[in-house]
Tab-separated table of C-alpha atoms in Angstrom:
chain	number	residue	atom	x	y	z
A	1	UNK	CA	65.623	138.999	111.945
A	2	UNK	CA	66.238	135.557	110.449
A	3	UNK	CA	64.012	132.770	111.778
A	4	UNK	CA	65.288	129.195	111.770
A	5	UNK	CA	62.892	126.500	112.987
A	6	UNK	CA	61.634	127.786	116.358
A	7	UNK	CA	64.784	129.676	117.250
A	8	UNK	CA	65.041	133.392	116.561
A	9	UNK	CA	68.554	134.325	115.528
A	10	UNK	CA	69.343	138.081	115.550
A	11	UNK	CA	71.061	139.627	112.573
A	12	UNK	CA	73.886	141.579	114.193
A	13	UNK	CA	74.929	143.483	111.115
A	14	UNK	CA	73.038	146.124	113.123
A	15	UNK	CA	74.885	146.542	116.425
A	16	UNK	CA	73.655	148.115	119.686
A	17	UNK	CA	75.905	151.099	118.941
A	18	UNK	CA	74.345	151.678	115.526
A	19	UNK	CA	70.820	151.413	116.953
A	20	UNK	CA	71.766	153.953	119.635
A	21	UNK	CA	73.252	156.334	117.074
A	22	UNK	CA	70.170	156.090	114.859
A	23	UNK	CA	67.871	156.628	117.842
A	24	UNK	CA	69.808	159.756	118.886
A	25	UNK	CA	69.504	161.125	115.348
A	26	UNK	CA	65.793	160.353	115.249
A	27	UNK	CA	65.429	162.662	118.246
A	28	UNK	CA	67.285	165.426	116.346
A	29	UNK	CA	70.115	165.366	118.889
A	30	UNK	CA	73.828	165.561	118.281
A	31	UNK	CA	76.075	163.108	120.109
A	32	UNK	CA	77.388	165.998	122.198
A	33	UNK	CA	73.854	167.048	123.192
A	34	UNK	CA	72.867	163.443	123.952
A	35	UNK	CA	75.988	162.957	126.091
A	36	UNK	CA	75.219	166.134	128.032
A	37	UNK	CA	71.588	165.062	128.603
A	38	UNK	CA	72.757	161.631	129.723
A	39	UNK	CA	75.263	163.096	132.163
A	40	UNK	CA	78.210	161.315	130.565
A	41	UNK	CA	81.209	162.353	128.506
A	42	UNK	CA	81.136	162.575	124.735
A	43	UNK	CA	84.015	160.093	124.663
A	44	UNK	CA	82.095	157.524	126.698
A	45	UNK	CA	79.023	157.849	124.483
A	46	UNK	CA	81.241	157.540	121.400
A	47	UNK	CA	82.734	154.326	122.801
A	48	UNK	CA	79.231	152.931	123.351
A	49	UNK	CA	78.184	153.876	119.814
A	50	UNK	CA	81.322	152.208	118.431
A	51	UNK	CA	80.659	149.095	120.530
A	52	UNK	CA	83.854	149.515	122.520
A	53	UNK	CA	81.884	149.836	125.755
A	54	UNK	CA	78.738	147.896	126.665
A	55	UNK	CA	75.463	149.538	127.646
A	56	UNK	CA	75.183	149.114	131.420
A	57	UNK	CA	71.854	148.831	133.312
A	58	UNK	CA	72.518	152.332	134.693
A	59	UNK	CA	73.011	153.743	131.198
A	60	UNK	CA	69.961	151.855	129.906
A	61	UNK	CA	67.797	153.608	132.498
A	62	UNK	CA	69.219	157.004	131.481
A	63	UNK	CA	68.512	156.223	127.817
A	64	UNK	CA	64.901	155.478	128.705
A	65	UNK	CA	64.476	158.999	130.095
A	66	UNK	CA	66.426	160.805	127.383
A	67	UNK	CA	65.390	158.826	124.285
A	68	UNK	CA	61.978	157.528	125.424
A	69	UNK	CA	62.969	153.934	124.738
A	70	UNK	CA	62.424	151.382	127.567
A	71	UNK	CA	65.479	150.463	129.636
A	72	UNK	CA	64.545	146.785	129.106
A	73	UNK	CA	65.073	147.260	125.360
A	74	UNK	CA	68.638	148.520	125.854
A	75	UNK	CA	69.425	145.897	128.505
A	76	UNK	CA	68.222	143.061	126.273
A	77	UNK	CA	70.060	144.524	123.307
A	78	UNK	CA	73.319	144.652	125.253
A	79	UNK	CA	72.805	141.168	126.709
A	80	UNK	CA	72.018	139.587	123.340
A	81	UNK	CA	74.969	141.287	121.685
A	82	UNK	CA	77.340	140.052	124.389
A	83	UNK	CA	75.967	136.526	123.990
A	84	UNK	CA	76.393	136.801	120.236
A	85	UNK	CA	80.032	137.855	120.587
A	86	UNK	CA	80.777	135.041	123.037
A	87	UNK	CA	79.043	132.548	120.762
A	88	UNK	CA	81.086	133.806	117.828
A	89	UNK	CA	84.303	133.390	119.813
A	90	UNK	CA	83.196	129.899	120.795
A	91	UNK	CA	82.474	129.053	117.155
A	92	UNK	CA	85.935	130.250	116.149
A	93	UNK	CA	87.529	128.134	118.871
A	94	UNK	CA	85.471	125.064	117.991
A	95	UNK	CA	86.238	125.394	114.277
A	96	UNK	CA	89.910	124.784	115.106
A	97	UNK	CA	89.101	121.465	116.825
A	98	UNK	CA	88.157	119.421	113.758
A	99	UNK	CA	90.704	116.718	114.649
A	100	UNK	CA	88.288	115.598	117.362
A	101	UNK	CA	86.022	114.260	114.629
A	102	UNK	CA	88.825	111.789	113.884
A	103	UNK	CA	89.023	110.743	117.534
A	104	UNK	CA	85.284	110.253	118.022
A	105	UNK	CA	83.046	108.230	115.720
A	106	UNK	CA	80.257	110.794	115.354
A	107	UNK	CA	78.224	108.665	112.943
A	108	UNK	CA	78.135	105.805	115.453
A	109	UNK	CA	76.982	108.104	118.267
A	110	UNK	CA	74.337	109.640	116.004
A	111	UNK	CA	73.052	106.231	114.883
A	112	UNK	CA	72.621	105.293	118.533
A	113	UNK	CA	70.696	108.501	119.235
A	114	UNK	CA	73.331	110.062	121.512
A	115	UNK	CA	73.773	113.139	119.300
A	116	UNK	CA	71.719	114.669	116.451
A	117	UNK	CA	72.474	113.580	112.908
A	118	UNK	CA	74.149	116.276	110.808
A	119	UNK	CA	76.696	116.597	108.014
A	120	UNK	CA	78.056	119.951	109.154
A	121	UNK	CA	81.381	119.714	110.984
A	122	UNK	CA	80.714	122.759	113.165
A	123	UNK	CA	77.399	121.335	114.340
A	124	UNK	CA	79.016	117.977	115.035
A	125	UNK	CA	81.642	119.589	117.242
A	126	UNK	CA	79.040	121.605	119.153
A	127	UNK	CA	76.828	118.552	119.605
A	128	UNK	CA	79.736	116.543	120.976
A	129	UNK	CA	80.584	119.208	123.554
A	130	UNK	CA	76.963	119.403	124.681
A	131	UNK	CA	76.701	115.619	124.892
A	132	UNK	CA	79.870	115.239	126.945
A	133	UNK	CA	79.063	118.345	129.015
A	134	UNK	CA	82.143	120.514	128.398
A	135	UNK	CA	82.539	124.056	127.000
A	136	UNK	CA	85.785	123.212	125.158
A	137	UNK	CA	87.633	120.111	123.999
A	138	UNK	CA	90.724	121.256	125.873
A	139	UNK	CA	88.821	121.095	129.166
A	140	UNK	CA	87.339	117.748	128.152
A	141	UNK	CA	90.782	116.287	127.421
A	142	UNK	CA	92.142	117.511	130.752
A	143	UNK	CA	89.166	115.964	132.519
A	144	UNK	CA	89.698	112.645	130.729
A	145	UNK	CA	93.408	112.643	131.576
A	146	UNK	CA	92.521	113.018	135.267
A	147	UNK	CA	89.591	110.591	135.283
A	148	UNK	CA	90.420	107.644	137.558
A	149	UNK	CA	87.454	105.658	136.260
A	150	UNK	CA	88.731	105.794	132.691
A	151	UNK	CA	92.350	105.268	133.748
A	152	UNK	CA	91.464	101.866	135.188
A	153	UNK	CA	89.863	100.763	131.930
A	154	UNK	CA	92.757	101.931	129.727
A	155	UNK	CA	95.093	99.478	131.444
A	156	UNK	CA	92.890	96.541	130.456
A	157	UNK	CA	93.722	94.540	127.355
A	158	UNK	CA	91.003	92.598	125.579
A	159	UNK	CA	90.898	89.715	123.127
A	160	UNK	CA	89.574	92.151	120.525
A	161	UNK	CA	92.343	94.733	120.919
A	162	UNK	CA	92.940	98.030	122.658
A	163	UNK	CA	90.067	100.020	124.105
A	164	UNK	CA	89.241	103.309	122.370
A	165	UNK	CA	89.158	105.736	125.294
A	166	UNK	CA	86.892	108.213	123.521
A	167	UNK	CA	84.392	105.475	122.655
A	168	UNK	CA	84.408	104.283	126.271
A	169	UNK	CA	83.992	107.861	127.502
A	170	UNK	CA	80.956	108.264	125.239
A	171	UNK	CA	79.401	104.994	126.426
A	172	UNK	CA	79.861	105.952	130.076
A	173	UNK	CA	78.461	109.449	129.500
A	174	UNK	CA	75.367	108.032	127.810
A	175	UNK	CA	74.902	105.827	130.858
A	176	UNK	CA	75.319	108.772	133.236
A	177	UNK	CA	72.625	110.724	131.412
A	178	UNK	CA	70.225	107.786	131.732
A	179	UNK	CA	71.112	107.000	135.343
A	180	UNK	CA	70.562	110.593	136.442
A	181	UNK	CA	66.925	110.272	135.386
A	182	UNK	CA	66.280	107.317	137.693
A	183	UNK	CA	65.152	108.053	141.243
A	184	UNK	CA	66.516	105.592	143.788
A	185	UNK	CA	66.626	105.102	147.524
A	186	UNK	CA	70.083	105.344	149.158
A	187	UNK	CA	72.206	102.281	148.423
A	188	UNK	CA	71.807	99.371	150.837
A	189	UNK	CA	73.572	96.000	150.572
A	190	UNK	CA	70.933	94.486	152.839
A	191	UNK	CA	68.127	95.699	150.582
A	192	UNK	CA	69.986	94.525	147.475
A	193	UNK	CA	70.504	91.049	148.901
A	194	UNK	CA	66.773	90.769	149.647
A	195	UNK	CA	65.716	91.554	146.060
A	196	UNK	CA	68.100	89.109	144.336
A	197	UNK	CA	65.436	86.337	144.166
A	198	UNK	CA	63.000	88.785	142.520
A	199	UNK	CA	65.629	89.752	139.979
A	200	UNK	CA	66.386	86.112	139.199
A	201	UNK	CA	62.709	85.467	138.428
A	202	UNK	CA	62.869	88.046	135.625
A	203	UNK	CA	65.218	85.816	133.581
A	204	UNK	CA	62.184	83.843	132.373
A	205	UNK	CA	60.792	86.918	130.611
A	206	UNK	CA	61.990	87.162	127.021
A	207	UNK	CA	60.961	90.732	126.184
A	208	UNK	CA	63.350	93.479	127.401
A	209	UNK	CA	60.464	95.950	127.158
A	210	UNK	CA	58.895	93.979	130.014
A	211	UNK	CA	61.792	92.911	132.227
A	212	UNK	CA	63.952	96.063	132.077
A	213	UNK	CA	61.332	98.358	133.715
A	214	UNK	CA	60.755	95.687	136.382
A	215	UNK	CA	64.484	95.328	136.915
A	216	UNK	CA	64.884	99.099	137.296
A	217	UNK	CA	61.973	99.381	139.716
A	218	UNK	CA	63.212	96.549	141.936
A	219	UNK	CA	66.799	97.803	142.030
A	220	UNK	CA	65.785	101.406	142.743
A	221	UNK	CA	64.556	100.285	146.171
A	222	UNK	CA	68.112	99.118	146.943
A	223	UNK	CA	69.796	102.298	145.691
A	224	UNK	CA	70.879	100.917	142.327
A	225	UNK	CA	70.185	102.450	138.915
A	226	UNK	CA	70.483	99.954	136.069
A	227	UNK	CA	70.750	101.308	132.523
A	228	UNK	CA	71.138	99.671	129.128
A	229	UNK	CA	73.312	101.507	126.611
A	230	UNK	CA	74.325	100.025	123.238
A	231	UNK	CA	78.053	99.430	122.913
A	232	UNK	CA	79.927	102.268	121.220
A	233	UNK	CA	82.289	100.942	118.547
A	234	UNK	CA	85.723	100.514	120.073
A	235	UNK	CA	84.628	100.554	123.730
A	236	UNK	CA	84.725	96.735	123.890
A	237	UNK	CA	82.646	96.631	127.045
A	238	UNK	CA	79.857	94.422	128.363
A	239	UNK	CA	79.160	96.055	131.712
A	240	UNK	CA	80.322	98.557	134.291
A	241	UNK	CA	79.487	99.009	137.947
A	242	UNK	CA	80.250	102.406	139.454
A	243	UNK	CA	78.939	105.120	141.760
A	244	UNK	CA	77.372	108.461	140.959
A	245	UNK	CA	79.240	111.486	142.423
A	246	UNK	CA	76.747	111.636	145.304
A	247	UNK	CA	78.076	108.175	146.308
A	248	UNK	CA	74.573	107.208	147.475
A	249	UNK	CA	73.547	105.543	144.200
A	250	UNK	CA	75.256	102.646	142.471
A	251	UNK	CA	75.003	102.338	138.692
A	252	UNK	CA	75.012	99.107	136.708
A	253	UNK	CA	75.448	99.864	133.012
A	254	UNK	CA	75.040	97.056	130.486
A	255	UNK	CA	75.749	97.102	126.757
A	256	UNK	CA	74.145	93.827	125.573
A	257	UNK	CA	77.361	93.424	123.619
A	258	UNK	CA	76.772	89.780	122.773
A	259	UNK	CA	73.000	90.176	122.422
A	260	UNK	CA	71.902	86.856	123.954
A	261	UNK	CA	70.133	86.236	127.237
A	262	UNK	CA	72.826	83.987	128.736
A	263	UNK	CA	75.429	86.761	128.388
A	264	UNK	CA	73.019	89.428	129.589
A	265	UNK	CA	71.945	87.665	132.776
A	266	UNK	CA	75.410	86.432	133.660
A	267	UNK	CA	76.894	89.916	133.209
A	268	UNK	CA	74.037	91.485	135.159
A	269	UNK	CA	74.473	89.123	138.113
A	270	UNK	CA	78.250	89.537	137.866
A	271	UNK	CA	77.813	93.296	138.398
A	272	UNK	CA	75.418	92.713	141.314
A	273	UNK	CA	78.049	90.467	142.883
A	274	UNK	CA	80.521	93.366	142.934
A	275	UNK	CA	78.016	95.491	144.833
A	276	UNK	CA	77.330	92.740	147.356
A	277	UNK	CA	80.832	91.372	147.834
A	278	UNK	CA	83.270	94.200	147.268
A	279	UNK	CA	84.150	97.734	148.306
A	280	UNK	CA	82.839	100.817	146.527
A	281	UNK	CA	84.995	100.938	143.431
A	282	UNK	CA	84.334	100.677	139.683
A	283	UNK	CA	84.395	97.283	137.980
A	284	UNK	CA	84.530	96.811	134.211
A	285	UNK	CA	83.271	93.678	132.467
A	286	UNK	CA	85.327	92.999	129.351
A	287	UNK	CA	86.864	90.017	127.586
A	288	UNK	CA	90.270	90.178	129.209
A	289	UNK	CA	93.521	88.477	128.264
A	290	UNK	CA	95.387	89.098	131.503
A	291	UNK	CA	95.120	87.052	134.712
A	292	UNK	CA	91.792	87.676	136.379
A	293	UNK	CA	91.596	89.795	139.488
A	294	UNK	CA	90.417	87.575	142.395
A	295	UNK	CA	87.415	89.898	142.745
A	296	UNK	CA	86.410	89.150	139.163
A	297	UNK	CA	86.611	85.416	139.822
A	298	UNK	CA	84.526	85.848	142.969
A	299	UNK	CA	81.912	87.776	141.005
A	300	UNK	CA	81.902	85.116	138.265
A	301	UNK	CA	81.360	82.297	140.754
A	302	UNK	CA	78.633	84.164	142.645
A	303	UNK	CA	76.770	84.993	139.434
A	304	UNK	CA	77.005	81.457	138.051
A	305	UNK	CA	75.823	79.835	141.284
A	306	UNK	CA	73.083	82.366	141.965
A	307	UNK	CA	71.592	81.746	138.547
A	308	UNK	CA	72.154	77.969	138.661
A	309	UNK	CA	72.775	76.638	142.196
A	310	UNK	CA	75.974	74.587	142.414
A	311	UNK	CA	74.372	71.473	143.970
A	312	UNK	CA	71.766	71.126	141.205
A	313	UNK	CA	74.346	71.964	138.566
A	314	UNK	CA	76.790	69.302	139.700
A	315	UNK	CA	74.020	66.724	139.677
A	316	UNK	CA	72.907	67.755	136.192
A	317	UNK	CA	76.348	67.584	134.586
A	318	UNK	CA	77.179	64.293	136.325
A	319	UNK	CA	74.561	62.605	134.129
A	320	UNK	CA	76.396	63.894	131.040
A	321	UNK	CA	73.192	64.027	128.996
A	322	UNK	CA	73.043	67.423	127.350
A	323	UNK	CA	70.375	66.969	124.724
A	324	UNK	CA	67.586	69.487	124.182
A	325	UNK	CA	65.021	67.558	126.196
A	326	UNK	CA	67.238	67.251	129.282
A	327	UNK	CA	68.388	70.865	129.078
A	328	UNK	CA	64.800	72.129	129.020
A	329	UNK	CA	63.733	69.746	131.788
A	330	UNK	CA	66.594	70.867	134.036
A	331	UNK	CA	65.854	74.537	133.287
A	332	UNK	CA	62.190	74.073	134.199
A	333	UNK	CA	63.168	72.272	137.398
A	334	UNK	CA	65.273	75.171	138.722
A	335	UNK	CA	63.166	77.907	137.083
A	336	UNK	CA	65.870	79.264	134.799
A	337	UNK	CA	65.746	79.948	131.059
A	338	UNK	CA	67.139	77.063	128.930
A	339	UNK	CA	69.381	79.511	127.067
A	340	UNK	CA	71.203	80.311	130.306
A	341	UNK	CA	71.805	76.587	130.881
A	342	UNK	CA	73.242	76.312	127.360
A	343	UNK	CA	75.485	79.306	128.025
A	344	UNK	CA	76.905	77.761	131.191
A	345	UNK	CA	77.498	74.424	129.467
A	346	UNK	CA	79.462	76.289	126.816
A	347	UNK	CA	81.390	78.331	129.377
A	348	UNK	CA	82.444	75.121	131.112
A	349	UNK	CA	83.343	73.581	127.727
A	350	UNK	CA	80.683	70.909	127.960
A	351	UNK	CA	79.018	72.152	124.773
A	352	UNK	CA	80.446	73.730	121.648
A	353	UNK	CA	79.876	77.451	121.213
A	354	UNK	CA	78.601	76.523	117.748
A	355	UNK	CA	76.100	74.049	119.181
A	356	UNK	CA	72.709	73.971	117.506
A	357	UNK	CA	71.272	74.340	121.010
A	358	UNK	CA	72.042	78.033	120.661
A	359	UNK	CA	68.518	78.147	119.289
A	360	UNK	CA	67.338	77.877	122.910
A	361	UNK	CA	68.834	81.274	123.686
A	362	UNK	CA	66.952	84.546	123.371
A	363	UNK	CA	68.572	86.949	120.915
A	364	UNK	CA	68.154	90.677	121.477
A	365	UNK	CA	68.321	93.529	119.007
A	366	UNK	CA	68.762	97.198	119.867
A	367	UNK	CA	66.052	99.542	118.638
A	368	UNK	CA	66.920	103.260	118.791
């Protein structure tokens, strides 16, 4: 037996058939005598010895009586050998799928902690299948081709270029794995609407280690699982709102693509808007170059005005005094972070995106 780490890996140079043959000989029996004692034909026993026929539970029990070796030994031997053969077949199939390592950026997924780091191609392919949850890449490709969620994203163009469908698939899968670990109540628009003020209060907290757990706890009472997953290279995504297969839990997945608090909170409230205002369908948040869907504009307006109420905003910009002192004073007045005020001024082209007031924003960094 060869032992690797904590996993025992059998050496199947010695097959169940060979062990059976050696055991028969150790009892000073011929194959013909053993077959007669077992109540089977010599041909059937020969097929078992030559590994052409598996040892059945019935035969294992007979072997226990004739050869004085526990039936459990023979059953486990047969089971392990069958698993070994299937694993070998799987390895042979996977070894022919190396082109998938060109489709999927394994190093990027490994650096983000989605899959184990390794240099071996075979291990990479196995790790990818386990991560995505498929036994073969052929089945995975068929599933992707029929996935309505992904199909909607592929039709979107972005300012940064075409979306890599495999990168997006990986980002979504990482979010699914996280969301499935969050326990929530059944989704309720009424409950979600009630907790919006609590969620808005969290914008004043700078540390994600503090506000993310609070955000998740609050939203779980409304049937929403919120997860943060670093952007996979090529996915070009900021956020996604969707439903788990049970359809009783909504998922908000955020990538922190732009890594500043104004983008984070606007995208977060944009996704909440979809849950409050629109039907149960997926919504992607990306930098788009096509005409906005009216639902996206509705979500934008709701998010902007929920974070910074329109009446106060109009009064603030009418003064046209956007220095640091006034920005901070206005932010304190409406209990919003100054960085979010700066972000809205930039979005409405009242401040340059290169403004030195960017220093008022909170900048986040992913730690894996």
